[in-house]
Coordinates of C-alpha atoms in Angstrom, one line a residue:
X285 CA -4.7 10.7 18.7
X286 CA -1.6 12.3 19.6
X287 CA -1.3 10.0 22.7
X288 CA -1.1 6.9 20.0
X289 CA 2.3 7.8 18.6
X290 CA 3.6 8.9 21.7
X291 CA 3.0 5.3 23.2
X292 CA 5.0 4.2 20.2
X293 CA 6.6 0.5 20.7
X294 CA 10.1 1.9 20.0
X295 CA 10.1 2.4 24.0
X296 CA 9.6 -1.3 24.5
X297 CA 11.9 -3.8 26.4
X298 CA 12.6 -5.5 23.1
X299 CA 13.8 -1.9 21.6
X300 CA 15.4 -0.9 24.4
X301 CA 17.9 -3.9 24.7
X302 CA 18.2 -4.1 21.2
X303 CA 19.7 -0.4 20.8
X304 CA 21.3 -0.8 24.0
X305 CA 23.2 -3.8 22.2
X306 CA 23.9 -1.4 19.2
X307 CA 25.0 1.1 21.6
X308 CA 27.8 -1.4 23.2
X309 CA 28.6 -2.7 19.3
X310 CA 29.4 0.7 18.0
X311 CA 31.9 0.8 21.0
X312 CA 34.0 -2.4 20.5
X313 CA 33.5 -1.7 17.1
X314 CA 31.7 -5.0 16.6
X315 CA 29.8 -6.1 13.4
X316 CA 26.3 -7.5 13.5
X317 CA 24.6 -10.4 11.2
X318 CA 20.8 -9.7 9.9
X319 CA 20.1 -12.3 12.9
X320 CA 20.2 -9.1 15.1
X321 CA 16.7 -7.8 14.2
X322 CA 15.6 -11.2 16.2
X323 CA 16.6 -9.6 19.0
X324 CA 13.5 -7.1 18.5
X325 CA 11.2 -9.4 19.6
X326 CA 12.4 -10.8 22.5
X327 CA 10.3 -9.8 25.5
X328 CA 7.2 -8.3 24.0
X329 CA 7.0 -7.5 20.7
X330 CA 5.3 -9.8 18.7
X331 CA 7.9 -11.3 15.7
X332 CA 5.9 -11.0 12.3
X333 CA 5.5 -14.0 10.8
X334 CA 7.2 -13.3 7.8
X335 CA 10.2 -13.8 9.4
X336 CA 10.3 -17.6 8.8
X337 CA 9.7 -16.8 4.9
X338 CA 11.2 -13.3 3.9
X339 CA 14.2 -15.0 1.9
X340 CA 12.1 -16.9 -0.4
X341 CA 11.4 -16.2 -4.0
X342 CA 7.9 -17.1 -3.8
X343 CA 7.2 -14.8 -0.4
X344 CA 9.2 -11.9 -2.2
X345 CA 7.0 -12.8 -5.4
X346 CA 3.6 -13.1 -3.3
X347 CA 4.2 -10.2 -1.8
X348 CA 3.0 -8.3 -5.1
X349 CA 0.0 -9.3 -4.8
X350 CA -1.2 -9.8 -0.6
X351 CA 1.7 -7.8 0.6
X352 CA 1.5 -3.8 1.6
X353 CA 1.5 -2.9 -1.3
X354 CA -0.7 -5.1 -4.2
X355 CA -1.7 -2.1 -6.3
X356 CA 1.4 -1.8 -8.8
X357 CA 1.9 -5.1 -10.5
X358 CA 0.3 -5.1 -14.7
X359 CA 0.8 -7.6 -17.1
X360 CA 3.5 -7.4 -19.4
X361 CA 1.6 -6.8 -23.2
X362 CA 3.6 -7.9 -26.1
X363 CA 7.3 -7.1 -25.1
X364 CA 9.2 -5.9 -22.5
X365 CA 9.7 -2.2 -21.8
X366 CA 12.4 -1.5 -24.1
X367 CA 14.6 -0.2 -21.6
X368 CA 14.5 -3.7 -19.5
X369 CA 17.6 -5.5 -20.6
X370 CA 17.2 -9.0 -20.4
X371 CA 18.8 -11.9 -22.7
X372 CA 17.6 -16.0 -22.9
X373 CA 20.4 -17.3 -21.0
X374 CA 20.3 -15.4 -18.3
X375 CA 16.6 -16.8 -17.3
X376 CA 17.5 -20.2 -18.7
X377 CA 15.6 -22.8 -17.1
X378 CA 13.3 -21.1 -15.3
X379 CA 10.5 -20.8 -17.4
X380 CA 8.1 -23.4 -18.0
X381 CA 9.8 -26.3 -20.4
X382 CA 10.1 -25.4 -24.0
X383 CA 8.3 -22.3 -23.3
X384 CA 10.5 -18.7 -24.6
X385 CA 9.8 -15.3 -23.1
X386 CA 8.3 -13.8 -25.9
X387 CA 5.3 -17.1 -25.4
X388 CA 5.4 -16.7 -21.8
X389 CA 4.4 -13.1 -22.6
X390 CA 2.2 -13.7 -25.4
X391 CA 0.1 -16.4 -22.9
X392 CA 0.0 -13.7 -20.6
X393 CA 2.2 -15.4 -18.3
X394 CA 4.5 -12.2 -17.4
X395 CA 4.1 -9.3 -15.3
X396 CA 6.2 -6.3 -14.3
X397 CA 6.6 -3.7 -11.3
X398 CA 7.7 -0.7 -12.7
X399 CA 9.4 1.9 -9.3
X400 CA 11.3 4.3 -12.5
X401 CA 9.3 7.1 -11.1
X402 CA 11.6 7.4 -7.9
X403 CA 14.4 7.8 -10.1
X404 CA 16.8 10.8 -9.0
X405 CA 14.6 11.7 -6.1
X406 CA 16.9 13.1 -2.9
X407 CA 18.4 10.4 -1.0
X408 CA 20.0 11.2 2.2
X409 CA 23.6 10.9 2.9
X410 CA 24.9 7.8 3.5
X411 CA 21.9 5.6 2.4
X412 CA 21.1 4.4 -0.9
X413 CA 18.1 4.0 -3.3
X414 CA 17.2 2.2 -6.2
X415 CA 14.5 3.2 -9.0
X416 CA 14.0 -0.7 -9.8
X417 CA 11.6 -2.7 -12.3
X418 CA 11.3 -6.0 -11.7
X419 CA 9.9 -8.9 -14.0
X420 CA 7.4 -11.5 -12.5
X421 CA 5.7 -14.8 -14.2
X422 CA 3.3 -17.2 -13.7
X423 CA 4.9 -20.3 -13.3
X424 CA 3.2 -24.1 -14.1
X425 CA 2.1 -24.2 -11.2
X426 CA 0.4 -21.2 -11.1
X427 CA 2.8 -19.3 -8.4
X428 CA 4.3 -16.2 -9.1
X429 CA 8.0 -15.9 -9.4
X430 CA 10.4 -13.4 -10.1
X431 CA 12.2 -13.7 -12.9
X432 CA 14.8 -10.5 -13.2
X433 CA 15.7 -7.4 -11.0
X434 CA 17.1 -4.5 -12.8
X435 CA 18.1 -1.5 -10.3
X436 CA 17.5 1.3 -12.7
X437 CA 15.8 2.5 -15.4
X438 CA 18.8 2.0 -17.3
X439 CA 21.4 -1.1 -16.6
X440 CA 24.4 -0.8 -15.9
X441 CA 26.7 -3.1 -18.4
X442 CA 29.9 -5.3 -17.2
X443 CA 32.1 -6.7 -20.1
X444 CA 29.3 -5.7 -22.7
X445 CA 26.3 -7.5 -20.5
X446 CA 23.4 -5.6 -19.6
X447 CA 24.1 -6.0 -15.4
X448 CA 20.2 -7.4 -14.9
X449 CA 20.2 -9.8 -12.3
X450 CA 17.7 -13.1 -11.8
X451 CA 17.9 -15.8 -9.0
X452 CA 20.6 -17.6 -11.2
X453 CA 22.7 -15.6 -9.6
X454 CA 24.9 -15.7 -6.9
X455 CA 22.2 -16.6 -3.7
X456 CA 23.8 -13.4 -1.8
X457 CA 24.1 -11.1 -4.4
X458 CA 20.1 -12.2 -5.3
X459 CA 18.9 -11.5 -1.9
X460 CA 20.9 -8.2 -1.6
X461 CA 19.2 -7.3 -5.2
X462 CA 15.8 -7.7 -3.9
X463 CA 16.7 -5.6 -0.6
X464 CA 17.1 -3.4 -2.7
X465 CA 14.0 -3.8 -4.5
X466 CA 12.1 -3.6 -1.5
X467 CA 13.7 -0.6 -0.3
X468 CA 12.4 1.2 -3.2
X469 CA 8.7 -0.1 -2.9
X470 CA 8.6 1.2 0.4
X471 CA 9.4 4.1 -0.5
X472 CA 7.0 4.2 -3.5
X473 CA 4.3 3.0 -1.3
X474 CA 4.7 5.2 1.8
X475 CA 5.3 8.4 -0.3
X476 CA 2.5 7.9 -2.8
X477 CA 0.4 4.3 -2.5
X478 CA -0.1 5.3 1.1
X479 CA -0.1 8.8 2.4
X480 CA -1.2 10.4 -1.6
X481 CA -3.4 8.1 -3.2
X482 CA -5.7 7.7 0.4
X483 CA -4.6 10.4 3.0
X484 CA -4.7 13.1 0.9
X485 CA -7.0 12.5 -1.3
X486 CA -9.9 12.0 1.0
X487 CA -8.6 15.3 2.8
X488 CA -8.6 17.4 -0.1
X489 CA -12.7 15.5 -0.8
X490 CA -13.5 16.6 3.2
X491 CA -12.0 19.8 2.8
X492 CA -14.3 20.0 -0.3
X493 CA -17.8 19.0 0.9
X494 CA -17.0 21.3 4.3
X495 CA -17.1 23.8 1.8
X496 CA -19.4 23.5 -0.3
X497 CA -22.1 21.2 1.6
X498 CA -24.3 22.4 4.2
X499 CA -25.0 19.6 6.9
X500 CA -28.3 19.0 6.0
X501 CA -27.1 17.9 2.4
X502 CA -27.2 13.9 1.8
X503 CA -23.7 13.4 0.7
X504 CA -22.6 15.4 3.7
X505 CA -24.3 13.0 5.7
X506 CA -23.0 10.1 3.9
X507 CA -19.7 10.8 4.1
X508 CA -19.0 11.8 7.8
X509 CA -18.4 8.8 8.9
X510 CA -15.8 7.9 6.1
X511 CA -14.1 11.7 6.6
X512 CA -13.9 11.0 10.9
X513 CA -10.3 11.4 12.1
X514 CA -8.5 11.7 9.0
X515 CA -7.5 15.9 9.1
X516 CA -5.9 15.6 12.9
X517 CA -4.3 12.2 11.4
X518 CA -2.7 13.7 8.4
X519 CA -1.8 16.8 10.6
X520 CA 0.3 14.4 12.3
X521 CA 1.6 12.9 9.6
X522 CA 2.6 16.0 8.9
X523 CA 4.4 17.1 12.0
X524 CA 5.5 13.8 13.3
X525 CA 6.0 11.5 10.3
X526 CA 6.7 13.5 6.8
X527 CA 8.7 16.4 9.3
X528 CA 12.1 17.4 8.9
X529 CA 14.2 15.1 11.6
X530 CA 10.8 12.8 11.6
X531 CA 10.2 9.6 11.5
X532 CA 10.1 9.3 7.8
X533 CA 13.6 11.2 7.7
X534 CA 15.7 9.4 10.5
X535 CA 14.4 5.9 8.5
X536 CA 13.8 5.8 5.4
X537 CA 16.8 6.2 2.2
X538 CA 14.1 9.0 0.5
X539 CA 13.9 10.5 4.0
X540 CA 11.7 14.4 4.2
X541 CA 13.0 15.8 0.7
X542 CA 13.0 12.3 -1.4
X543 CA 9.3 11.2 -0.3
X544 CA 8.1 15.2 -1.0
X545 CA 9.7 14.8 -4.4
X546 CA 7.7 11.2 -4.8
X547 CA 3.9 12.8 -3.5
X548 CA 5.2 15.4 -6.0
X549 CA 5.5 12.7 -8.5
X550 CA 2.8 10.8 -7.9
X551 CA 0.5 13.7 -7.9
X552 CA 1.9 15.0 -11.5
X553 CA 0.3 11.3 -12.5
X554 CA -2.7 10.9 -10.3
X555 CA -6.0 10.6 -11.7
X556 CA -9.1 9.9 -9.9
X557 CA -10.8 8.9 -12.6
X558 CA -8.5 5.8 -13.5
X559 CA -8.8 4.9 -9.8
X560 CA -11.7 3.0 -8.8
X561 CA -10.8 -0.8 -8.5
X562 CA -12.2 -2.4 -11.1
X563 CA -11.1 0.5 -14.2
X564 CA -7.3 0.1 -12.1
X565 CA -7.2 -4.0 -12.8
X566 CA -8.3 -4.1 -16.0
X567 CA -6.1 -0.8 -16.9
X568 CA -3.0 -3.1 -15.3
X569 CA -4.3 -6.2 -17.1
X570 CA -5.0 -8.1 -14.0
X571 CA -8.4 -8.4 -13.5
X572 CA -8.4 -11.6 -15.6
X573 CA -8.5 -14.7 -12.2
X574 CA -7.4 -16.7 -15.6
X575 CA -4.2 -14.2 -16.1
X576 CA -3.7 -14.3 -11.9
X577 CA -5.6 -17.2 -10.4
X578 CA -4.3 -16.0 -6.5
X579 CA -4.8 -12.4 -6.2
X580 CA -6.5 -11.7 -2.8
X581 CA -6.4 -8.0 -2.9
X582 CA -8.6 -8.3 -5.8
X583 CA -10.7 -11.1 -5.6
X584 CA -11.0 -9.5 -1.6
X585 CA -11.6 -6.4 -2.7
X586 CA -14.2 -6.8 -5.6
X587 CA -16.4 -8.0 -3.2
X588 CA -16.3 -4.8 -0.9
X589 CA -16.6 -2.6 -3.8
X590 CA -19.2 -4.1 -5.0
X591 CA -21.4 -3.9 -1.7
X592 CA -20.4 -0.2 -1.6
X593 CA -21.7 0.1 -5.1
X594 CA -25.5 -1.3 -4.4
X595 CA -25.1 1.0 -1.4
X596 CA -24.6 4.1 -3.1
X597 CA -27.6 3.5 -5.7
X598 CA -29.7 2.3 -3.2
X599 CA -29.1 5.2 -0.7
X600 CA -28.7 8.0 -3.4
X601 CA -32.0 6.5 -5.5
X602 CA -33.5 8.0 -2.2
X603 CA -32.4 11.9 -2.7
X604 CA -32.3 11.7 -6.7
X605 CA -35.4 10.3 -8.9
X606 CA -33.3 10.9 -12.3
X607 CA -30.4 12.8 -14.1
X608 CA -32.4 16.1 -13.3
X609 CA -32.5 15.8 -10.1
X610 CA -28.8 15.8 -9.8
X611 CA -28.2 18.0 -12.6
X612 CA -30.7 20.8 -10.4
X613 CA -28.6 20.2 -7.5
X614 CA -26.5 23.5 -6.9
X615 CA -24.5 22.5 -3.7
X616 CA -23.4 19.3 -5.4
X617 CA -22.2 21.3 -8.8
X618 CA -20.5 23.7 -6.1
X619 CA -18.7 20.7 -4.2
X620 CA -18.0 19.3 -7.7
X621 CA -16.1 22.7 -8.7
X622 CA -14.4 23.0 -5.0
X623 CA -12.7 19.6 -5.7
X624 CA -11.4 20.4 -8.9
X625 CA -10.5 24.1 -9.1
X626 CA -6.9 24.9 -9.5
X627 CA -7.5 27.2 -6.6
X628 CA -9.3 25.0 -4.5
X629 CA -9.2 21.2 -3.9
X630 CA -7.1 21.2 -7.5
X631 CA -8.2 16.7 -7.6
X632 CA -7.1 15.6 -11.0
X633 CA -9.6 13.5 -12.5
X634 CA -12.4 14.3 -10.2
X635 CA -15.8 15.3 -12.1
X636 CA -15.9 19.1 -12.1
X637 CA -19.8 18.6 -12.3
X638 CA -22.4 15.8 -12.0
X639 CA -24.8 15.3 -14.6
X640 CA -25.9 11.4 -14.0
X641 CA -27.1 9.4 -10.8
X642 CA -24.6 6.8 -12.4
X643 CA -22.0 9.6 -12.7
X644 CA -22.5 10.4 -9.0
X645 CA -22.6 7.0 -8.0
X646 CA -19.9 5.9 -9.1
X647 CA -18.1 8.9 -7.2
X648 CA -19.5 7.6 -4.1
X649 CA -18.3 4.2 -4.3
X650 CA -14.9 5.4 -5.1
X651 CA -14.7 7.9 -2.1
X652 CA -15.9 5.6 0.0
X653 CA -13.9 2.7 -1.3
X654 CA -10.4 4.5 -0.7
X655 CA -11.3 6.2 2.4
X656 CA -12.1 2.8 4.2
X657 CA -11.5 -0.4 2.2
X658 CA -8.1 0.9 -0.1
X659 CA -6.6 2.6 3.2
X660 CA -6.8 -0.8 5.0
X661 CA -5.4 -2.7 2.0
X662 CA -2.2 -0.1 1.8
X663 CA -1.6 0.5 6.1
X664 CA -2.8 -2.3 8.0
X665 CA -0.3 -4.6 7.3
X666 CA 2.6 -2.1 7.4
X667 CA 3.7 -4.3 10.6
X668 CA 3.4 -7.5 8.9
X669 CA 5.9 -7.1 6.3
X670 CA 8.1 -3.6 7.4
X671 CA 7.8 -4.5 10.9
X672 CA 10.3 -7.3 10.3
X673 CA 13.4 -5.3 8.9
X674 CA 14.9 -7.6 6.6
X675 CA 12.4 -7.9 5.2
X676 CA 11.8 -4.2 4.0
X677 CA 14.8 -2.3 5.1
X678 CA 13.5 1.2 4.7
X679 CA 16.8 2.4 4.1
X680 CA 19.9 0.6 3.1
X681 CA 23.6 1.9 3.6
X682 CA 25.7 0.2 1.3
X683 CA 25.4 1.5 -2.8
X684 CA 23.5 -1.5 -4.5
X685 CA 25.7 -3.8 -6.8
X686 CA 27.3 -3.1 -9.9
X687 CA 29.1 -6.8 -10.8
X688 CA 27.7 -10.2 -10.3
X689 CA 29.8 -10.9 -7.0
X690 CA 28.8 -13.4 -4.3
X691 CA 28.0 -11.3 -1.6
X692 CA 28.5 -12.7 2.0
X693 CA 25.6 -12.7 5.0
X694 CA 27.6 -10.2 6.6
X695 CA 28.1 -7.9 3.9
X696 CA 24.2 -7.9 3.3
X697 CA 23.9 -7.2 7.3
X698 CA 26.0 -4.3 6.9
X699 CA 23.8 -3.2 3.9
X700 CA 20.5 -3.1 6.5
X701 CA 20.2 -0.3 9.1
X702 CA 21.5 0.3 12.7
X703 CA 20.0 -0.7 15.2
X704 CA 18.2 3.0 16.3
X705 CA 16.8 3.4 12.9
X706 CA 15.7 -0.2 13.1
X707 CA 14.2 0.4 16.3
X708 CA 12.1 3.3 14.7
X709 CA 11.0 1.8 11.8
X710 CA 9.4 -1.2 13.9
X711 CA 7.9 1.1 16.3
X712 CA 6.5 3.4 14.3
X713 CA 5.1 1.1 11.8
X714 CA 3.5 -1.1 14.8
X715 CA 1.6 1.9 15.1
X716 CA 0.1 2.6 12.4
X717 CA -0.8 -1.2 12.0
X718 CA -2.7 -1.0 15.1
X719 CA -6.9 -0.7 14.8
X720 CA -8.1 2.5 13.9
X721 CA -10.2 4.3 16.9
X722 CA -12.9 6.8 17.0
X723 CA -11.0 10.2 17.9
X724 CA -13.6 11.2 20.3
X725 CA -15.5 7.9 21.9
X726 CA -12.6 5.6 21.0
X727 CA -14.5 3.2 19.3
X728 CA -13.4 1.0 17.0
X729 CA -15.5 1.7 13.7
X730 CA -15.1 -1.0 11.1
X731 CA -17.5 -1.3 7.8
X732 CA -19.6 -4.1 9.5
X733 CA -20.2 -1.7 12.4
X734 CA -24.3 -0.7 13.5
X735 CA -23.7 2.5 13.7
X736 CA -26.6 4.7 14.5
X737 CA -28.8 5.6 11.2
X738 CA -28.0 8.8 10.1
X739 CA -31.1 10.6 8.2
X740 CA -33.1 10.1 11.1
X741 CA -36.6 9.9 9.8
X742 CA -35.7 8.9 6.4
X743 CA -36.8 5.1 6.6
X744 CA -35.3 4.3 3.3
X745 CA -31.9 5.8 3.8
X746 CA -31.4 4.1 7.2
X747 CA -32.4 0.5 5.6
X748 CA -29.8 1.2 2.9
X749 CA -27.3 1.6 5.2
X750 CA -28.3 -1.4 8.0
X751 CA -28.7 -3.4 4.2
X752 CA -25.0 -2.8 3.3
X753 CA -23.7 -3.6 6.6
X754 CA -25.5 -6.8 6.6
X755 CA -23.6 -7.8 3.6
X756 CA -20.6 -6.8 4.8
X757 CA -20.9 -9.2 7.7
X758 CA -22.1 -11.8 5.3
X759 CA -19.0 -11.2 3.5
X760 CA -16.7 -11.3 6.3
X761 CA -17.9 -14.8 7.2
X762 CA -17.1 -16.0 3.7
X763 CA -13.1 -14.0 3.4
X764 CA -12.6 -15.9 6.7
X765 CA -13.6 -19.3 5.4
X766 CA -11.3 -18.5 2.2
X767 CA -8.4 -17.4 4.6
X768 CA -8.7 -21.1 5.9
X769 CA -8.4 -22.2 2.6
X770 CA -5.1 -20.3 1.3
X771 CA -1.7 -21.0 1.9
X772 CA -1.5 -17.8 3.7
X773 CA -4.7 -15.5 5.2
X774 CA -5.2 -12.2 3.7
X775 CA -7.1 -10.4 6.6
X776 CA -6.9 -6.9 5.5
X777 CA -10.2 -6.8 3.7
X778 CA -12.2 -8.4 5.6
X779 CA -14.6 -5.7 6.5
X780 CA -15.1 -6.6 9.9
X781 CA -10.9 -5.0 10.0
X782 CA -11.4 -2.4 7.4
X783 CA -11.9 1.0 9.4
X784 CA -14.9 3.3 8.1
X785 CA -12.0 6.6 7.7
X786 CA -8.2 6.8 7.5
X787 CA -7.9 7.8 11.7
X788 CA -4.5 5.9 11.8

């Protein structure tokens, strides 16, 4: 495991040159455009594709939903937040014809990214961070668009104006507004999406049923190969990325003390109850294809759950013939109470008991869900999107706008980061984009995988599991035959990619 981020493609020829350029330009005191992150890719590296589309409203816009992180959008319900200042004429013409806000809302046309939560979290010195919300609608042609930036959870006003900015504004200024948006989702999504709602989570569930289950329990069973990897990994994580003078320090605005202060934050909201993916749609009024006709992380996604689902009645209708059964069970109401206690795994929202196969169930799904299918959603395409740096700048070193002037391509280069922490952030997050690995065959172990039966003996446990896998094949044929069919693929949940366990 360890070897994996010491092979890190920040030692690359690409990476190499690239700071050896930034080395010289620092010298002669040269300036250089955002064309300079092209110079990444050169000899090796692979350029991410976005790189032909990152400056488009519809890419930034997509992004919400197929991007690295899909899980924050909702559906604006009868107004806007009341602390999102926006007036008519500054979105004038861009809603369908005829159509006001206030309709576009009422038809369920609008949606909102709220990144408030990050406000006032430590920033280091001499970069810059944003708590943003940013307004979104469905357009007559069905795209999503943005439709207003505002970089705070309270505007700033110029000559009595609320300073929210939309893309009639200035083309610079616009882009250097949604750097900035960007900026702030990464940090959102590393910090909480990412490392909280799936590293930690499952660790704190392993930790758990180590505890509390004895090996020959079913549930033990079950989940060892969704738990494989993930303690070393987030020890890592620890030590190597979230680490004073890590990677997450020398890149990112938030750097060690901002993204502790976001888990923090996250945490003080997380609830497991409120995420499995279905209850998490509906709760952010997007489950509706009519509301959102192109969301692949859901439509995607459904699907998986759904075959985990059937797979945990089927396998757990093996070990428990009603409510009773699971109500008898002692070492399951002891890894119930390990999760939970204040003292112990401390999980809010988990069951602190199981009184119904349905109740216990649905548990299953859900663990299994974020430790394999959510995890590849939120990391796999990390070098997709942050990989290309203007695209999400993890840090940004100028303070963000406060008028409504033009800004030049220069002064948004001079916004984006050196070339060193450039060079990090690329490396690093090719990394952790890279398939995930069995720690001790090396292996890769994907949810279509034949692994051997565990429960040997137990017929009907071991055709539930060669069952599920069967239709996760079945359903990886079919996300590839929609991938031909959409603008642009969504590969990260198609099961023959997602990884069993978070091992990267």
């Amino acid at each position: 495991m360890k070897q994996q981020f010491v092979l890190a493609p920040e030692n690359s020829i690409d990476l190499v040159v690239s700071r050896l350029e930034g080395f010289l330009a620092d010298i002669f005191g040269r300036r250089y455009p955002l064309s300079r992150f092209d110079h990444f890719y050169t000899f090796s590296a692979k350029k991410p594709a976005v790189s032909e589309r990152w400056m488009t409203d519809d890419e930034f816009a997509r992004q919400r939903l197929q991007g690295i992180n899909p899980t924050f959008i909702q559906r604006v319900h009868g107004a806007l937040p009341p602390n999102f200042h926006l007036e008519p004429h500054q979105i004038s013409g861009l809603l369908r014809p005829g159509q006001t806000l206030a309709e576009e809302i009422a038809d369920g046309r609008v949606f909102i990214v709220d990144h408030t939560a990050i406000d006032g979290i430590s920033v280091k010195p001499g970069r810059y961070l944003t708590a943003p919300m940013a307004l979104f609608y469905r357009d007559a042609g069905d795209r999503l668009m943005p439709l207003a930036i505002q970089l705070g959870p309270k505007p700033v006003s110029v000559g009595g104006e609320a300073l929210t900015f939309t893309p009639l504004d200035a083309p610079g200024l616009w882009q250097l507004v949604k750097a900035h948006f960007q900026c702030a989702d990464m940090a959102w999504h590393e910090g909480v999406v990412h490392l909280l709602r799936t590293h930690l989570i499952i660790e704190a569930i392993h930790i758990a049923a180590s505890r509390a289950l004895p090996e020959q329990h079913p549930l033990y069973g079950l989940f060892q190969p969704h738990f494989r990897g993930t303690i070393p990994l987030n020890y890592l994580a620890r030590t190597v990325l979230l680490a004073p003078n890590g990677w997450i320090d020398q890149t990112m605005s938030s750097a060690y003390e901002g993204t502790v202060e976001a888990v923090k934050r996250g945490y003080a909201i997380y609830d497991f109850a409120l995420f499995d993916l279905r209850g998490d749609l509906e709760r952010r009024g997007v489950a509706d294809p009519g509301v959102l006709p192109s969301y692949p992380y859901r439509d995607d996604g459904l699907e998986v759950w759904d075959i985990i689902a059937k797979f945990a009645v089927e396998f757990l209708d093996v070990f428990y013939k009603s409510d009773a059964d699971v109500q008898a069970d002692t070492e399951l109401q002891a890894f119930a109470s390990e999760m939970t206690r204040p003292d112990a795994g401390g999980l809010p929202g988990a069951p602190t008991g199981f009184s119904t196969r349905a109740e216990l169930q649905r548990f299953v799904t859900q663990v299994i869900f974020t430790a394999s299918a959510q995890h590849a959603a939120v990391n796999n395409g990390q070098y997709d999107y942050i990989g290309y740096v203007s695209d999400y700048p993890a840090a940004l070193y100028t303070p963000p706008p406060t008028d409504r002037v033009d800004r030049s391509d220069q002064e948004i280069a001079d916004s984006f980061p050196p070339v060193a922490p450039a060079a990090r952030q690329i490396g690093f997050v090719h990394v952790l984009s890279t398939p995930t690995r069995d720690p001790m065959t090396g292996e890769e172990k994907f949810l279509t995988a034949d692994d051997p039966p565990f429960f040997e003996g137990n017929t009907a446990a071991q055709e539930a599991q060669s069952m599920m896998f069967a239709r996760m094949k079945d359903l990886s044929e079919q996300i590839q035959g929609r991938n031909a069919l959409r603008s642009l693929a969504y590969p990260y949940l198609d099961p023959r990619q997602i990884a069993q366990s978070i091992a990267i």
